[in-house]
XYZ file of C-alpha atoms in Angstrom:
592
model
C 214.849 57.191 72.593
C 215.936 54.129 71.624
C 219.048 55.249 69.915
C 219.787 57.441 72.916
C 220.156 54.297 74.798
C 222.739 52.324 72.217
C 224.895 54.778 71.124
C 228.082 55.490 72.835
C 227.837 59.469 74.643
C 231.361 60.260 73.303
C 230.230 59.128 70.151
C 226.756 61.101 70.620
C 228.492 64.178 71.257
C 230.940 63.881 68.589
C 228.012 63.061 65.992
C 225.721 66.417 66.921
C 228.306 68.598 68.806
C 230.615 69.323 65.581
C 228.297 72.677 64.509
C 227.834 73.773 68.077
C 229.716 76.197 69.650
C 228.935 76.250 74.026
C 230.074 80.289 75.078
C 230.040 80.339 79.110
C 230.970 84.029 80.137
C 231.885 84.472 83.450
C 233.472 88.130 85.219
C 236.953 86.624 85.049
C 236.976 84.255 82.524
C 234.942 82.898 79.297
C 234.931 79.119 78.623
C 234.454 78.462 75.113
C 234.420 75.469 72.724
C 232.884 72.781 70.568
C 230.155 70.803 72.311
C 232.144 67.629 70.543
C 235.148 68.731 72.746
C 236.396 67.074 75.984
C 236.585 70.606 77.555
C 236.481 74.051 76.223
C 239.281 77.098 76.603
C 239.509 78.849 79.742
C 240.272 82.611 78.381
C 240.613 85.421 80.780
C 237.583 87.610 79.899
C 239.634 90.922 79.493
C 240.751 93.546 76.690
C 243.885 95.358 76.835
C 243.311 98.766 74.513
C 245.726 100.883 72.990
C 245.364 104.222 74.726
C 247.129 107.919 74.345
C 247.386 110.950 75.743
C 244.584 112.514 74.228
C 242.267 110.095 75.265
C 242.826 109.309 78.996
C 244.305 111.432 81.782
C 245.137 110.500 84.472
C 246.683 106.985 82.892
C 244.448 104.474 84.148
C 246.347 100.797 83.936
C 242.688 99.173 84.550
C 239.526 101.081 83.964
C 237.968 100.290 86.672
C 240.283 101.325 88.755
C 238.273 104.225 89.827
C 235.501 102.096 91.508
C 237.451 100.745 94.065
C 237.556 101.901 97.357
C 239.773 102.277 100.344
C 238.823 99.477 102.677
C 237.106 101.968 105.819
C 237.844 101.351 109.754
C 234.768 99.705 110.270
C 235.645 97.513 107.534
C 239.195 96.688 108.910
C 237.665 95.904 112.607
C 235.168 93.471 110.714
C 237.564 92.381 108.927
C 239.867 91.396 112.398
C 236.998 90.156 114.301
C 236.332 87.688 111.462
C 239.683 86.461 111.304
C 239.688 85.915 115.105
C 236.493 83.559 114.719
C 238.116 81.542 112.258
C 241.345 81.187 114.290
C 239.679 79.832 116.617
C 237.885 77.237 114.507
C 240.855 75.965 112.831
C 242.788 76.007 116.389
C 245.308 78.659 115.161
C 246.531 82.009 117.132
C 244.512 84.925 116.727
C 245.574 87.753 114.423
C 247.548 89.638 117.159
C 248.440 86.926 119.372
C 251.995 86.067 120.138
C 252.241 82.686 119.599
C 253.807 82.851 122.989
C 251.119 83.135 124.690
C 248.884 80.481 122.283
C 246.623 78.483 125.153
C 245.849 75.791 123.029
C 248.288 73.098 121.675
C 249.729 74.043 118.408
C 249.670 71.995 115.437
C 251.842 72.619 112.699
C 251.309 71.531 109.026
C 253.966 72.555 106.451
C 253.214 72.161 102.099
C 255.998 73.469 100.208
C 253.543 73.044 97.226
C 250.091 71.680 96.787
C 249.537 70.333 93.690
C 253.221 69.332 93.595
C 254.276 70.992 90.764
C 256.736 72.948 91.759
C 258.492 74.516 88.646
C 255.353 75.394 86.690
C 254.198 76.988 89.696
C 256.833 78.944 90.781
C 257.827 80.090 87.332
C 257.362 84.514 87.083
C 254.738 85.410 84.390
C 256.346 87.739 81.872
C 255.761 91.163 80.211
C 253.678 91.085 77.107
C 255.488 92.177 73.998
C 253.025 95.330 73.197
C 254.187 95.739 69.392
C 253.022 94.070 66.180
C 255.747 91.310 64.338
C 254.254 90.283 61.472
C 251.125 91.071 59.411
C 248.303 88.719 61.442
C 247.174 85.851 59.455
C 243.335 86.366 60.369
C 243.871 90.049 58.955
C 241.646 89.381 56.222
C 238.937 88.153 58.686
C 238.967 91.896 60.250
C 237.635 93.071 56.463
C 235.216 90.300 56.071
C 232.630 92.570 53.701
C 229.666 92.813 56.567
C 227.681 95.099 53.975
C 226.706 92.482 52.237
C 224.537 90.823 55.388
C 221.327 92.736 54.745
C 220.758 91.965 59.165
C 223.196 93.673 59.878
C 222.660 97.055 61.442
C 224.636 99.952 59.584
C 225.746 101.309 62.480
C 227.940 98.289 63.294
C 229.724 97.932 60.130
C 232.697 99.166 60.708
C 235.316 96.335 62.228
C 236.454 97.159 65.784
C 239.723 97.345 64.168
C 239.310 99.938 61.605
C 237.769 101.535 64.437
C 240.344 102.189 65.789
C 241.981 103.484 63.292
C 244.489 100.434 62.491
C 245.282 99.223 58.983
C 247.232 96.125 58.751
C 247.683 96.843 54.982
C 249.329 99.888 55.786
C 251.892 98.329 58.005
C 254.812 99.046 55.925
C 256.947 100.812 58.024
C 259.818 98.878 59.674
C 259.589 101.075 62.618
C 257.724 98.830 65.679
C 253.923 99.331 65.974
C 251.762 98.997 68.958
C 249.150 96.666 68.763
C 245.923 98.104 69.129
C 243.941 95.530 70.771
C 245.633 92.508 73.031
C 243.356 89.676 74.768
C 243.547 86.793 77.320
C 246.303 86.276 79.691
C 248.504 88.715 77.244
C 246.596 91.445 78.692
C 246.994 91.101 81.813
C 250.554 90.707 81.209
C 251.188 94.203 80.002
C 253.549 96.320 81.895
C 252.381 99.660 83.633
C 254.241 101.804 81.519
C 252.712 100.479 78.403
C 249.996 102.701 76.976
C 247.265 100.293 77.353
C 243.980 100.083 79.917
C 242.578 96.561 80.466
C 238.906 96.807 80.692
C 236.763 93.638 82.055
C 233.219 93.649 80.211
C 231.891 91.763 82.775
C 232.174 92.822 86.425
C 230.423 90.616 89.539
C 228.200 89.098 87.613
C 226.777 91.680 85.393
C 227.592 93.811 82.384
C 230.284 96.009 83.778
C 228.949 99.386 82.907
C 229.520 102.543 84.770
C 230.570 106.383 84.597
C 233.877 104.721 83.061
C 232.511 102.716 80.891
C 229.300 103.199 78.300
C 227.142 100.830 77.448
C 228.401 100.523 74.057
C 231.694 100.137 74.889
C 231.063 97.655 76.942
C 228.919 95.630 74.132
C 231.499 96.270 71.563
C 234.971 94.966 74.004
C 232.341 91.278 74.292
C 231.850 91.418 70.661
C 235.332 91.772 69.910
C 237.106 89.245 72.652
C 234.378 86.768 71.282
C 234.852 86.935 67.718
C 238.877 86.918 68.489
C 238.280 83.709 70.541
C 236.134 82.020 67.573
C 238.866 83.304 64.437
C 242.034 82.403 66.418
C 241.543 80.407 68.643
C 238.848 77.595 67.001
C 239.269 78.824 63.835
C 236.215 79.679 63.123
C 236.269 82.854 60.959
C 233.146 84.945 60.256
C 231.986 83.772 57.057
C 231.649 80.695 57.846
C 230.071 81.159 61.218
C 226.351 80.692 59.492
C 226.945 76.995 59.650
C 227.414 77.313 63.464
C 225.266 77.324 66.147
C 226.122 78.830 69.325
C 224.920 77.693 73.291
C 225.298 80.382 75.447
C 225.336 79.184 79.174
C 224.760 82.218 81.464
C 224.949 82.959 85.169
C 221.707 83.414 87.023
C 223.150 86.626 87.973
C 222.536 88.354 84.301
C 219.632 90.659 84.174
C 217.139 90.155 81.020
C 218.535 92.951 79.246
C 221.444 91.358 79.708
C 220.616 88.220 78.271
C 219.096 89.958 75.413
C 222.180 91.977 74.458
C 224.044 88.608 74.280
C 221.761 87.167 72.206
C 222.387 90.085 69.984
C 226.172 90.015 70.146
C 226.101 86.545 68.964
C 223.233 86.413 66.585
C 223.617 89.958 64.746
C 227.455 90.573 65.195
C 229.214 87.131 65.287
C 226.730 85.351 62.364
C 225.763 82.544 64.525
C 222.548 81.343 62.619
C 220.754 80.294 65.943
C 220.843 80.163 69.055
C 219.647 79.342 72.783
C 220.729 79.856 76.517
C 220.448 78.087 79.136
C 221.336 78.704 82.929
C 224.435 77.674 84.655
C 223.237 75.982 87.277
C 220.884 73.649 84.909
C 223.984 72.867 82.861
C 225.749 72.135 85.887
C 223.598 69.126 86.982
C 223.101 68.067 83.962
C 226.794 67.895 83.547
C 227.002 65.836 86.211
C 224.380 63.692 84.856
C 222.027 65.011 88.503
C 218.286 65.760 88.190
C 217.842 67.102 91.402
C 220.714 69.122 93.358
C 221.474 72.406 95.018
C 224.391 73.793 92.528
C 226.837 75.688 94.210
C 229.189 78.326 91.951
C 231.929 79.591 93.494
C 233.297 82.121 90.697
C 236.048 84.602 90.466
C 234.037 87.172 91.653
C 230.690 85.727 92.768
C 229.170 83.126 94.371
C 225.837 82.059 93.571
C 223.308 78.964 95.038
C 220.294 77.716 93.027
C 218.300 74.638 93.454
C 217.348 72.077 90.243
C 214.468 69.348 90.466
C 213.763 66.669 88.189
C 215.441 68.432 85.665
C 214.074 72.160 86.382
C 215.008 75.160 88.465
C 213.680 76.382 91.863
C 214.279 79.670 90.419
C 212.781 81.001 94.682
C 215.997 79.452 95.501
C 218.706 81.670 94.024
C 221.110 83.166 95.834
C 223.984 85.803 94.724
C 227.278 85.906 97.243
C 229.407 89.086 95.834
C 232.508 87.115 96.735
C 235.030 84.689 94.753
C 238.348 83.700 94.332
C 239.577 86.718 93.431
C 238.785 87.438 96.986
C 240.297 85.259 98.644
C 243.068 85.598 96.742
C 243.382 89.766 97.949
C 242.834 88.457 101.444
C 245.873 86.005 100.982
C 248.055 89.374 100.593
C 246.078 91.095 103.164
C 246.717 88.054 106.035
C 250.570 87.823 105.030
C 251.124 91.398 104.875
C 249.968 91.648 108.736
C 252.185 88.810 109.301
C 254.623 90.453 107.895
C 255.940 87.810 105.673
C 255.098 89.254 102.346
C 258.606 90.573 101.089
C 258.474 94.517 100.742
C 257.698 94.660 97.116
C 254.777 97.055 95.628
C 252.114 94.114 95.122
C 248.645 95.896 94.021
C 246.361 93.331 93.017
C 243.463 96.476 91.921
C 245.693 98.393 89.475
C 248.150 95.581 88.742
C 246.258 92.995 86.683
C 249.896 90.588 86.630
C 249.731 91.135 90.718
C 246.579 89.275 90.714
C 247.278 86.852 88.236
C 250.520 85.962 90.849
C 248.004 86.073 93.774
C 245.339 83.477 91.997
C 248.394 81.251 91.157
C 249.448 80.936 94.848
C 246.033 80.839 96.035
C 245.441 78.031 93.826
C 248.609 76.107 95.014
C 249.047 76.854 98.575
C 246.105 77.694 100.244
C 243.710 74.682 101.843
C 241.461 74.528 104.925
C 242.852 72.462 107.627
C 243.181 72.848 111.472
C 246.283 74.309 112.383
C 248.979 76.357 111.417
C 249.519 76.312 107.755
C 252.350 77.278 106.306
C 255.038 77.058 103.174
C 258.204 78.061 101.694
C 257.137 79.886 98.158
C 258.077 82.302 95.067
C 256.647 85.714 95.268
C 257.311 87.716 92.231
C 257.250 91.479 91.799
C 256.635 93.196 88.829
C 257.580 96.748 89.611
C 257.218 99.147 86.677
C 259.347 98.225 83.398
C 261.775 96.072 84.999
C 262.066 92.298 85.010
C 260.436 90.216 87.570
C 261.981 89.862 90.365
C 261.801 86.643 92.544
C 261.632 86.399 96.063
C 261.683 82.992 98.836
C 258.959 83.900 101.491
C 257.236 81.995 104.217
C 253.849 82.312 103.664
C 251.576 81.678 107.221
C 247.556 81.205 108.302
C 246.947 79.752 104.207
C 243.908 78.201 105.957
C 242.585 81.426 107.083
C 241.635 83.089 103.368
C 239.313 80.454 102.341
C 237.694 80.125 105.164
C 236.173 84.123 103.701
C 233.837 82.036 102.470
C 231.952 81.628 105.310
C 233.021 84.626 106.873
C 232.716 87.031 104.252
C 233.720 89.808 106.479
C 237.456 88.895 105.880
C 237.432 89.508 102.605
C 235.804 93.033 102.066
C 234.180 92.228 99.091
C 232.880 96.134 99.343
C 236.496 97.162 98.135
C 235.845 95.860 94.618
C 232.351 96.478 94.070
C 229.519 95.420 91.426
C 228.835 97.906 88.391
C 226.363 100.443 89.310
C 222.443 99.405 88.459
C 220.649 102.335 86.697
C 219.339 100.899 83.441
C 218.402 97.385 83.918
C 214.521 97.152 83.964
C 213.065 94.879 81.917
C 210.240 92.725 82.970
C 210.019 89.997 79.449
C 211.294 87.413 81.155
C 213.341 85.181 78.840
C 212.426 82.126 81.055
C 209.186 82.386 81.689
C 205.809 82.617 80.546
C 204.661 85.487 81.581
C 201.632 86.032 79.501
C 200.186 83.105 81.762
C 201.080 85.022 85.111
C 199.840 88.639 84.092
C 196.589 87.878 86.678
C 199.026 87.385 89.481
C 201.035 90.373 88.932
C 199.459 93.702 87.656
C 202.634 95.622 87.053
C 203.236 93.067 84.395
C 206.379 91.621 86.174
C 207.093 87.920 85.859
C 206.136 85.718 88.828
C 210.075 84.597 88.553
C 212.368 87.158 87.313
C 215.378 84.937 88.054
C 217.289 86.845 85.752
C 216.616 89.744 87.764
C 218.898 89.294 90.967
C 219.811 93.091 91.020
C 216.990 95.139 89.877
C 219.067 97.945 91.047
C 221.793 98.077 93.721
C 220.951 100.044 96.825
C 223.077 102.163 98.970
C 223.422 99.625 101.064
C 224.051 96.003 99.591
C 221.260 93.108 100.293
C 221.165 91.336 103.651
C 221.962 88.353 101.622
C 225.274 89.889 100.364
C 227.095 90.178 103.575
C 226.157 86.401 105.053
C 228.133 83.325 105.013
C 228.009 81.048 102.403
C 226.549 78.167 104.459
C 223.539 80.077 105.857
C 222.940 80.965 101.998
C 222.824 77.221 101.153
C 220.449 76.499 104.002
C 218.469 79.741 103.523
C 218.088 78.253 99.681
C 217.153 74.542 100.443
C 214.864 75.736 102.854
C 213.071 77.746 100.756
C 211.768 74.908 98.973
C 209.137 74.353 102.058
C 209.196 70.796 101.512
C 210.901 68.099 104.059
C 211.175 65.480 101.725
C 213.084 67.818 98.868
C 215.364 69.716 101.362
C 216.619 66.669 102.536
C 217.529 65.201 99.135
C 218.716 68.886 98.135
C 221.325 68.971 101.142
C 222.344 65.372 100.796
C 222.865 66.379 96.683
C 225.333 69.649 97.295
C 227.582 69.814 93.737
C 230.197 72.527 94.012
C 231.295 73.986 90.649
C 233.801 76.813 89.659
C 237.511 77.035 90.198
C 237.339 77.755 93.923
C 235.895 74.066 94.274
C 239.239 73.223 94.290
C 240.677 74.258 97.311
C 241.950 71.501 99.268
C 239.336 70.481 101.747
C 236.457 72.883 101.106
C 233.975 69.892 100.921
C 234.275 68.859 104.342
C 234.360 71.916 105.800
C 231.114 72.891 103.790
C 229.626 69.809 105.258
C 230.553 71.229 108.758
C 229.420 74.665 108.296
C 225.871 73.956 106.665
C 225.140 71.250 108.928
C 225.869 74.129 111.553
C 223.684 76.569 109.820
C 220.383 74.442 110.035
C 217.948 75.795 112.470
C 217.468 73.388 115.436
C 213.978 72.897 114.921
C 214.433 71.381 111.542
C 214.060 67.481 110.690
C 217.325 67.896 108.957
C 220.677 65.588 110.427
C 222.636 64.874 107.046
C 224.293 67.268 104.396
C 226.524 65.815 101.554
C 228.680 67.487 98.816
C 228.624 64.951 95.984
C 231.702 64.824 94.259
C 231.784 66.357 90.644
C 231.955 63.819 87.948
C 234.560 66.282 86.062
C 236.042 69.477 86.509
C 234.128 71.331 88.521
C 235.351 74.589 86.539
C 233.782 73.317 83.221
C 231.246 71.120 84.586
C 228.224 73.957 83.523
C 229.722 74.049 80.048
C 229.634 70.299 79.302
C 226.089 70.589 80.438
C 225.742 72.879 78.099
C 227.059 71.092 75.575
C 225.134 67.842 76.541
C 221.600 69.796 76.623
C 222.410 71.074 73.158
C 223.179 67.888 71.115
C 220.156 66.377 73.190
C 217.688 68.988 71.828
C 216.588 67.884 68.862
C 213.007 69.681 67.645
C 215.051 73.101 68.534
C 211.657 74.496 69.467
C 213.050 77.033 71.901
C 216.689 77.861 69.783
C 216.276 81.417 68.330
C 216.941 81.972 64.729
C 219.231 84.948 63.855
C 216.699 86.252 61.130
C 213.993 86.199 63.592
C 216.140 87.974 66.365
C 217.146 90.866 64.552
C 214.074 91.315 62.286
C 211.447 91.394 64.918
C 212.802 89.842 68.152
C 211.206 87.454 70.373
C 207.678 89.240 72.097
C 205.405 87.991 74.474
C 202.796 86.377 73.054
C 204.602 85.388 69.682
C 204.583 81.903 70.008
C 208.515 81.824 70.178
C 209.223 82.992 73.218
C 212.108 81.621 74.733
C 211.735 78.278 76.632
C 213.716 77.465 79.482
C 215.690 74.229 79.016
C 213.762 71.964 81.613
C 211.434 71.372 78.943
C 214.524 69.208 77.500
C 214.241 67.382 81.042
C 212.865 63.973 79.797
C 215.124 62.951 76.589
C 217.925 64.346 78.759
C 217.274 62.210 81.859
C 216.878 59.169 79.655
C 220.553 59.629 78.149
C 222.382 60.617 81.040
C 220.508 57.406 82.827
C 221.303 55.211 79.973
């Protein structure tokens, strides 16, 4: 402890954080890097495959296509109604309302661009070249001999690229090839008429398996993206990965099969020679160098609340929102569309994965909550079907209104793009608890706090909690706690994570709305969102990073011989810990 208190953190982290690798997965993107790192890569969590006519007909562009749905009437009148209520919060004309006949003064704010930076943002994103230049320098990490690595399973020997039946060393024609396999941003950059189908492994939160997509496949596209992340991106090839570690930082929102196959994925196929996971919203305070806070994750695709005390989580307090920034950005196009200021281009932010990369860009730049009208001059691109980009100046209106889904979930139809289907997920070893102690309590064997388990299975009709507001979820949370004295340090500690976090004056409206939300009758008059010591989009992964250079007896890391040999079973001894046990040499350094 005492050197904890003398040396220098950068210096700390530099020291132990040179063999770690911290892997944060998220439905949109993957943050990924050494825990000696400032920050980690932000990679778009998606695989482009080469596809033919054999093998899919219709064409799909993204395989998931076919789980989206048409938004119903019901769903467009909730839809209105909701954007009425927030009109008149923000003191703005309703969504039908001449502005005419407005009865309240109007007040008129104009960005042209928000950050300022104007030519980066306005600058089209362009096709993907689809076809192979040169032989790839990591080749030769593709036909790293795995038959020699007596753990692996024979079943998984083949490379994902000799499975699909590419050869580099045969590429000796001078006649263009496709590539068979593109990642990142590139894949979402490939044009419609291209024969490839992006396919997102993980989907709201969870693994994103359905009728469209197996199991395996779905196992073997995070496999893949993550080893092609660790060869060429930190150049970490595969036979040297035994002298890694690896931290994986997971959503609350991951089942414990889940968790499991992860562990596999990065233990058996990627060579790490141990590892451990901890939960988001742990790494998140501790990132922040907070004990005791209610973490709030505003994702791509979900939102999520969870609670943290002296270093451990309220794991009662979890709650899953199925609606991000991805959201918000589709409701962006929705609201200018009615307003009829969107140019008339053939923007489809479900089947065009470029569309929504456009949409997320503008979101991020333009769109802010503030009363009154909100408006700016911007760039909309189009990206119609094997033709350059095309670039069009629009007035964009109401960019306070999309946000403000948030609250009013409503307005952004989350229902359209729904959560993977739940038929297979039922598995009661909870890999953060100790269950063996709680059997008494619960006679079908089932942990006292599955909080791994946030979707046993999806009904036909989603959660209550699913279609409320975001600030009745944070008071619904802190108030679970049943203690006066700990819900009002939780709602004076609110820490807002993610990339939505950034939206131009979402803290003080939060403030607003959750003070709103609190029931009358409770002793509760101040709420605070603390602001985040760094980025709030990779404050869980510096957590991460900070929890695993702090452990040092590595009692709850699992080794990869154990994992695949015999796995980790109640009762073993080795059972997973959660990372609160960490709690007291971690509060000491991030107090020091």
């Amino acid at each position: 402890m005492d050197y904890l208190k003398t040396i220098v953190p950068s210096q700390f982290l530099a020291e132990r954080g040179s063999n770690l690798v911290v892997i944060n997965p998220g439905s949109a993107n993957i943050r990924i890097g050494l825990a000696r790192q400032d920050a980690p890569l932000n990679v778009p969590h998606c695989i482009a495959r080469r596809t033919t006519g054999a093998n899919q007909f219709p064409k799909k562009n993204v395989l998931d296509q076919g789980l989206n749905s048409q938004v119903t009437t019901a769903q467009h009148m909730e839809r209105e109604k909701a954007y009425d209520i927030i009109a008149s919060l923000l003191k703005i004309p309703f969504l039908d309302e001449e502005v005419t006949n407005n009865a309240f003064p109007r007040k008129m704010g104009r960005i042209d661009v928000y950050p300022p930076q104007t030519n980066k943002k306005e600058t089209a994103f362009s096709w993907t070249d689809v076809y192979e230049k040169t032989i790839p320098s990591s080749a030769s990490e593709f036909y790293f001999d795995v038959t020699e690595d007596p753990l692996r399973n024979d079943q998984n020997d083949e490379s994902s690229v000799e499975k699909e039946g590419h050869d580099y060393r045969e590429n000796n024609s001078s006649e263009p090839r496709y590539r068979e396999c593109i990642f990142g941003e590139e894949a979402l950059r490939i044009s419609p008429t291209e024969p490839y189908c992006l396919r997102r492994p993980i989907r709201r939160g969870h693994l994103n398996i359905s009728q469209y997509y197996p199991m395996q496949q779905v196992l073997e596209d995070l496999h893949v993206i993550w080893d092609w992340i660790l060869t060429e991106k930190l150049h970490i090839p595969l036979s040297e990965r035994t002298m890694f570690s690896a931290i994986l930082v997971l959503p609350e929102t991951f089942d414990n099969r889940e968790v499991k196959e992860m562990l596999s994925i990065v233990l058996r196929d990627l060579h790490f020679s141990s590892a451990v996971v901890h939960q988001e919203g742990l790494a998140a305070a501790f990132g922040n160098g907070m004990s005791t806070a209610c973490i709030i994750n505003l994702g791509a695709q979900v939102t999520s609340v969870i609670c943290v005390e002296d270093g451990a989580v309220l794991p009662t307090t979890q709650m899953t929102l199925r609606y991000g920034g991805e959201d918000i950005s589709r409701c962006l196009l929705w609201t200018q569309r009615h307003h009829q200021t969107w140019p008339p281009v053939r923007t489809d932010a479900l089947t065009k994965p470029v569309d929504l990369l456009m949409l997320n860009r503008l979101r991020e730049s333009h769109c802010s909550i503030r009363e009154g009208e909100l408006e700016t001059v911007a760039v909309v691109h189009s990206y119609e079907d094997g033709m350059p980009p095309g670039s069009h100046k629009t007035r964009l209106t109401a960019l306070n209104v999309p946000p403000m889904g948030l609250f009013y979930p409503m307005l952004l139809v989350p229902d359209v793009y729904p959560p993977p289907p739940r038929t297979w997920f039922k598995d009661y070893d909870d890999m953060l608890e100790d269950t063996w102690h709680t059997e008494g309590f619960f006679p079908s064997g089932a942990s006292a706090f599955p909080m791994w388990e946030s979707y046993p299975i999806f009904q036909a009709r989603p959660k209550k909690e699913d279609n409320i507001g975001l600030a009745e979820a944070i008071t619904k949370s802190i108030l679970s706690t049943g203690r006066i004295d700990l819900q009002r340090k939780l709602f004076c500690s609110m820490q807002l994570i993610g990339g939505v976090a950034l939206i131009d004056g979402l803290i003080p409206a939060m403030e607003e709305r959750v003070l709103h939300a609190i029931p009358p009758n409770e002793a509760i008059d101040t709420v605070e969102v603390l602001q985040s010591r760094t980025n709030p989009t990779f404050v869980a992964w510096k957590g991460g990073a900070i929890l695993g250079v702090l452990d040092f007896s590595r009692d709850a890391w699992i080794h990869r011989e154990d994992w695949i040999r015999s796995g980790i079973h109640i009762g073993s001894g080795r059972k997973y810990k959660d990372s609160y046990f960490l709690q007291a040499q971690a509060m000491c350094y991030i107090n020091s």
